[in-house]
mmCIF file of C-alpha atoms in Angstrom:
data_model
loop_
_atom_site.group_PDB
_atom_site.id
_atom_site.type_symbol
_atom_site.label_atom_id
_atom_site.label_comp_id
_atom_site.label_asym_id
_atom_site.label_seq_id
_atom_site.Cartn_x
_atom_site.Cartn_y
_atom_site.Cartn_z
ATOM 1 C CA MET A 913 0.000 0.000 0.000
ATOM 2 C CA THR A 914 1.406 3.373 -1.036
ATOM 3 C CA GLU A 915 1.324 5.976 1.656
ATOM 4 C CA PHE A 916 1.655 9.715 1.427
ATOM 5 C CA LEU A 917 2.283 12.537 3.838
ATOM 6 C CA GLU A 918 -0.092 15.382 2.981
ATOM 7 C CA ALA A 919 -0.167 19.113 3.623
ATOM 8 C CA THR A 920 -3.015 21.384 2.571
ATOM 9 C CA TYR A 921 -2.408 24.933 1.463
ATOM 10 C CA ASP A 922 -5.266 27.066 0.219
ATOM 11 C CA LYS A 923 -7.216 24.671 -2.042
ATOM 12 C CA PHE A 924 -4.215 22.469 -2.862
ATOM 13 C CA VAL A 925 -3.155 19.203 -1.253
ATOM 14 C CA PHE A 926 0.578 18.506 -1.547
ATOM 15 C CA LYS A 927 1.658 14.884 -1.265
ATOM 16 C CA VAL A 928 5.012 13.343 -0.376
ATOM 17 C CA LYS A 929 5.389 9.655 -1.177
ATOM 18 C CA THR A 930 6.736 8.019 1.975
ATOM 19 C CA ASP A 931 8.929 5.339 0.392
ATOM 20 C CA TYR A 932 10.884 7.708 -1.878
ATOM 21 C CA LEU A 933 13.976 9.819 -1.132
ATOM 22 C CA TYR A 934 14.209 13.531 -1.993
ATOM 23 C CA ASN A 935 16.729 16.265 -2.700
ATOM 24 C CA ARG A 936 16.313 19.847 -1.473
ATOM 25 C CA GLU A 937 15.460 20.941 -5.036
ATOM 26 C CA ASP A 938 12.178 18.943 -4.934
ATOM 27 C CA PHE A 939 13.130 15.928 -7.052
ATOM 28 C CA TRP A 940 12.610 12.358 -5.854
ATOM 29 C CA ALA A 941 14.508 9.108 -6.271
ATOM 30 C CA ASP A 942 13.064 5.631 -5.925
ATOM 31 C CA VAL A 943 16.195 3.555 -5.320
ATOM 32 C CA GLN A 944 15.885 -0.143 -6.157
ATOM 33 C CA GLY A 945 19.202 -1.934 -5.884
ATOM 34 C CA SER A 946 21.731 -0.133 -8.079
ATOM 35 C CA GLN A 947 19.157 1.849 -10.070
ATOM 36 C CA ALA A 948 17.025 4.868 -9.238
ATOM 37 C CA THR A 949 13.912 6.143 -10.934
ATOM 38 C CA VAL A 950 13.866 9.948 -10.740
ATOM 39 C CA GLY A 951 11.058 12.455 -11.019
ATOM 40 C CA VAL A 952 9.494 15.721 -9.849
ATOM 41 C CA SER A 953 7.804 16.051 -6.462
ATOM 42 C CA ASP A 954 4.114 16.857 -6.223
ATOM 43 C CA PHE A 955 5.042 20.169 -4.574
ATOM 44 C CA LEU A 956 7.287 21.223 -7.454
ATOM 45 C CA GLN A 957 4.844 20.320 -10.215
ATOM 46 C CA LYS A 958 1.939 22.089 -8.465
ATOM 47 C CA SER A 959 3.909 25.210 -7.572
ATOM 48 C CA LYS A 960 5.404 25.619 -11.090
ATOM 49 C CA GLY A 961 2.251 24.893 -13.104
ATOM 50 C CA ASP A 962 1.356 22.738 -16.080
ATOM 51 C CA VAL A 963 4.311 21.226 -17.899
ATOM 52 C CA ALA A 964 4.387 22.378 -21.517
ATOM 53 C CA PHE A 965 7.777 21.069 -22.637
ATOM 54 C CA LEU A 966 10.564 18.869 -21.367
ATOM 55 C CA GLU A 967 14.206 18.867 -22.465
ATOM 56 C CA THR A 968 16.084 15.740 -21.375
ATOM 57 C CA VAL A 969 19.594 14.352 -21.742
ATOM 58 C CA GLU A 970 20.284 11.214 -23.773
ATOM 59 C CA PRO A 971 20.662 7.734 -22.261
ATOM 60 C CA GLY A 972 24.338 7.125 -21.545
ATOM 61 C CA THR A 973 24.824 10.624 -20.108
ATOM 62 C CA ALA A 974 26.792 10.656 -16.858
ATOM 63 C CA THR A 975 25.421 12.787 -14.033
ATOM 64 C CA GLU A 976 26.488 13.900 -10.582
ATOM 65 C CA ARG A 977 24.154 14.527 -7.671
ATOM 66 C CA GLY A 978 23.096 18.199 -7.850
ATOM 67 C CA GLN A 979 23.853 18.516 -11.579
ATOM 68 C CA GLU A 980 21.285 19.867 -14.025
ATOM 69 C CA ILE A 981 20.221 17.114 -16.422
ATOM 70 C CA GLY A 982 17.544 18.792 -18.472
ATOM 71 C CA LYS A 983 14.899 21.506 -18.295
ATOM 72 C CA ILE A 984 11.194 21.663 -17.678
ATOM 73 C CA GLU A 985 9.145 24.470 -19.169
ATOM 74 C CA THR A 986 5.771 25.229 -17.606
ATOM 75 C CA ILE A 987 3.200 27.929 -18.138
ATOM 76 C CA LYS A 988 4.811 29.834 -15.219
ATOM 77 C CA ALA A 989 8.547 29.122 -15.392
ATOM 78 C CA THR A 990 11.466 27.222 -16.886
ATOM 79 C CA PHE A 991 13.649 25.349 -14.407
ATOM 80 C CA GLY A 992 16.382 22.751 -14.376
ATOM 81 C CA ILE A 993 15.988 19.067 -13.592
ATOM 82 C CA ILE A 994 18.433 18.625 -10.703
ATOM 83 C CA SER A 995 19.663 15.059 -10.348
ATOM 84 C CA PRO A 996 19.226 13.671 -6.836
ATOM 85 C CA VAL A 997 21.763 10.895 -7.558
ATOM 86 C CA SER A 998 25.094 10.245 -9.302
ATOM 87 C CA GLY A 999 25.420 7.729 -12.104
ATOM 88 C CA LYS A 1000 24.526 7.162 -15.733
ATOM 89 C CA VAL A 1001 21.145 7.808 -17.344
ATOM 90 C CA VAL A 1002 19.980 4.467 -18.725
ATOM 91 C CA GLU A 1003 16.438 5.387 -19.732
ATOM 92 C CA VAL A 1004 14.314 8.458 -20.400
ATOM 93 C CA ASN A 1005 10.565 8.044 -19.953
ATOM 94 C CA PRO A 1006 9.385 7.677 -23.587
ATOM 95 C CA GLU A 1007 5.796 8.673 -22.676
ATOM 96 C CA LEU A 1008 6.873 12.204 -21.789
ATOM 97 C CA GLU A 1009 7.827 13.023 -25.373
ATOM 98 C CA SER A 1010 4.180 13.166 -26.393
ATOM 99 C CA SER A 1011 2.609 13.497 -22.937
ATOM 100 C CA ALA A 1012 4.710 15.821 -20.753
ATOM 101 C CA PHE A 1013 1.546 16.529 -18.746
ATOM 102 C CA LEU A 1014 2.011 13.113 -17.086
ATOM 103 C CA ILE A 1015 4.417 14.944 -14.754
ATOM 104 C CA ASN A 1016 1.415 16.922 -13.481
ATOM 105 C CA GLN A 1017 -1.054 14.036 -13.541
ATOM 106 C CA GLU A 1018 1.131 11.372 -11.914
ATOM 107 C CA PRO A 1019 4.345 12.911 -10.531
ATOM 108 C CA TYR A 1020 5.136 9.792 -8.466
ATOM 109 C CA GLY A 1021 4.053 7.269 -11.091
ATOM 110 C CA ALA A 1022 3.756 7.487 -14.875
ATOM 111 C CA GLY A 1023 5.345 10.966 -14.809
ATOM 112 C CA TRP A 1024 8.836 9.709 -13.881
ATOM 113 C CA ILE A 1025 11.628 11.273 -15.941
ATOM 114 C CA TYR A 1026 14.788 9.134 -15.749
ATOM 115 C CA LYS A 1027 16.140 5.769 -14.715
ATOM 116 C CA ILE A 1028 19.730 6.168 -13.541
ATOM 117 C CA GLU A 1029 22.306 3.425 -12.899
ATOM 118 C CA LEU A 1030 23.910 4.513 -9.631
ATOM 119 C CA ASN A 1031 27.644 4.915 -9.048
ATOM 120 C CA SER A 1032 27.273 4.487 -5.296
ATOM 121 C CA PRO A 1033 23.757 3.552 -4.118
ATOM 122 C CA ASP A 1034 24.662 3.734 -0.415
ATOM 123 C CA ARG A 1035 26.276 7.175 -0.693
ATOM 124 C CA ASP A 1036 23.360 8.551 -2.706
ATOM 125 C CA GLN A 1037 20.769 7.230 -0.270
ATOM 126 C CA LYS A 1038 22.613 8.751 2.695
ATOM 127 C CA SER A 1039 22.784 12.154 0.982
ATOM 128 C CA LEU A 1040 19.048 12.344 0.280
ATOM 129 C CA LEU A 1041 16.203 13.332 2.576
ATOM 130 C CA GLN A 1042 13.822 10.732 3.936
ATOM 131 C CA ALA A 1043 10.151 11.517 3.218
ATOM 132 C CA ASP A 1044 9.456 12.936 6.698
ATOM 133 C CA ALA A 1045 12.434 15.329 6.498
ATOM 134 C CA TYR A 1046 11.454 16.416 2.975
ATOM 135 C CA PHE A 1047 7.852 16.883 4.153
ATOM 136 C CA GLU A 1048 9.073 19.378 6.794
ATOM 137 C CA LEU A 1049 11.171 21.203 4.160
ATOM 138 C CA MET A 1050 8.165 21.318 1.822
ATOM 139 C CA LYS A 1051 5.986 22.802 4.595
ATOM 140 C CA GLU A 1052 8.641 25.481 5.198
ATOM 141 C CA LYS A 1053 8.540 26.321 1.477
ATOM 142 C CA LEU A 1054 4.729 26.515 1.597
ATOM 143 C CA ASN A 1055 4.948 28.911 4.556
ATOM 144 C CA GLN A 1056 7.426 31.071 2.610
ATOM 145 C CA ILE A 1057 5.032 31.205 -0.344
ATOM 146 C CA ALA A 1058 2.169 32.119 1.989
ATOM 147 C CA GLY A 1059 4.251 34.886 3.578
ATOM 148 C CA GLU A 1060 5.249 36.310 0.199
ATOM 149 C CA MET A 1061 1.644 36.350 -0.972
ATOM 150 C CA LYS A 1062 0.549 38.369 2.072
ATOM 151 C CA LYS A 1063 3.007 41.200 1.271
#
């Protein structure tokens, strides 16, 4: 059974999948053995708006944790895809080429972006935030947004 931590802000419910790991830039990693599936958090996709276009790197591209490995263009902003792990991109989600909106519809499922073969699974997992720690960070970001909107 998939579980989520949830926070409500205004009319939006923001979900954090409990069995994934997260970086501070709001990307998740589902680490299975020596491979991680990587995608955008629910918070990031809701706060940036509907995805219009996605620019990805090719399979075989090496990446380091914290490195930009593509761009996402939404109706509100363009921002980099920040890799939560180090390794080699082995697959790009082929569905996103024609259906980038899957990132908004299913950020923790069909909207995944990359599969990455990890250089050091243990090191990557230790460097990422557990769901509860990311949930607290996300709530801080929501409070910042709320404070900025009141100005």
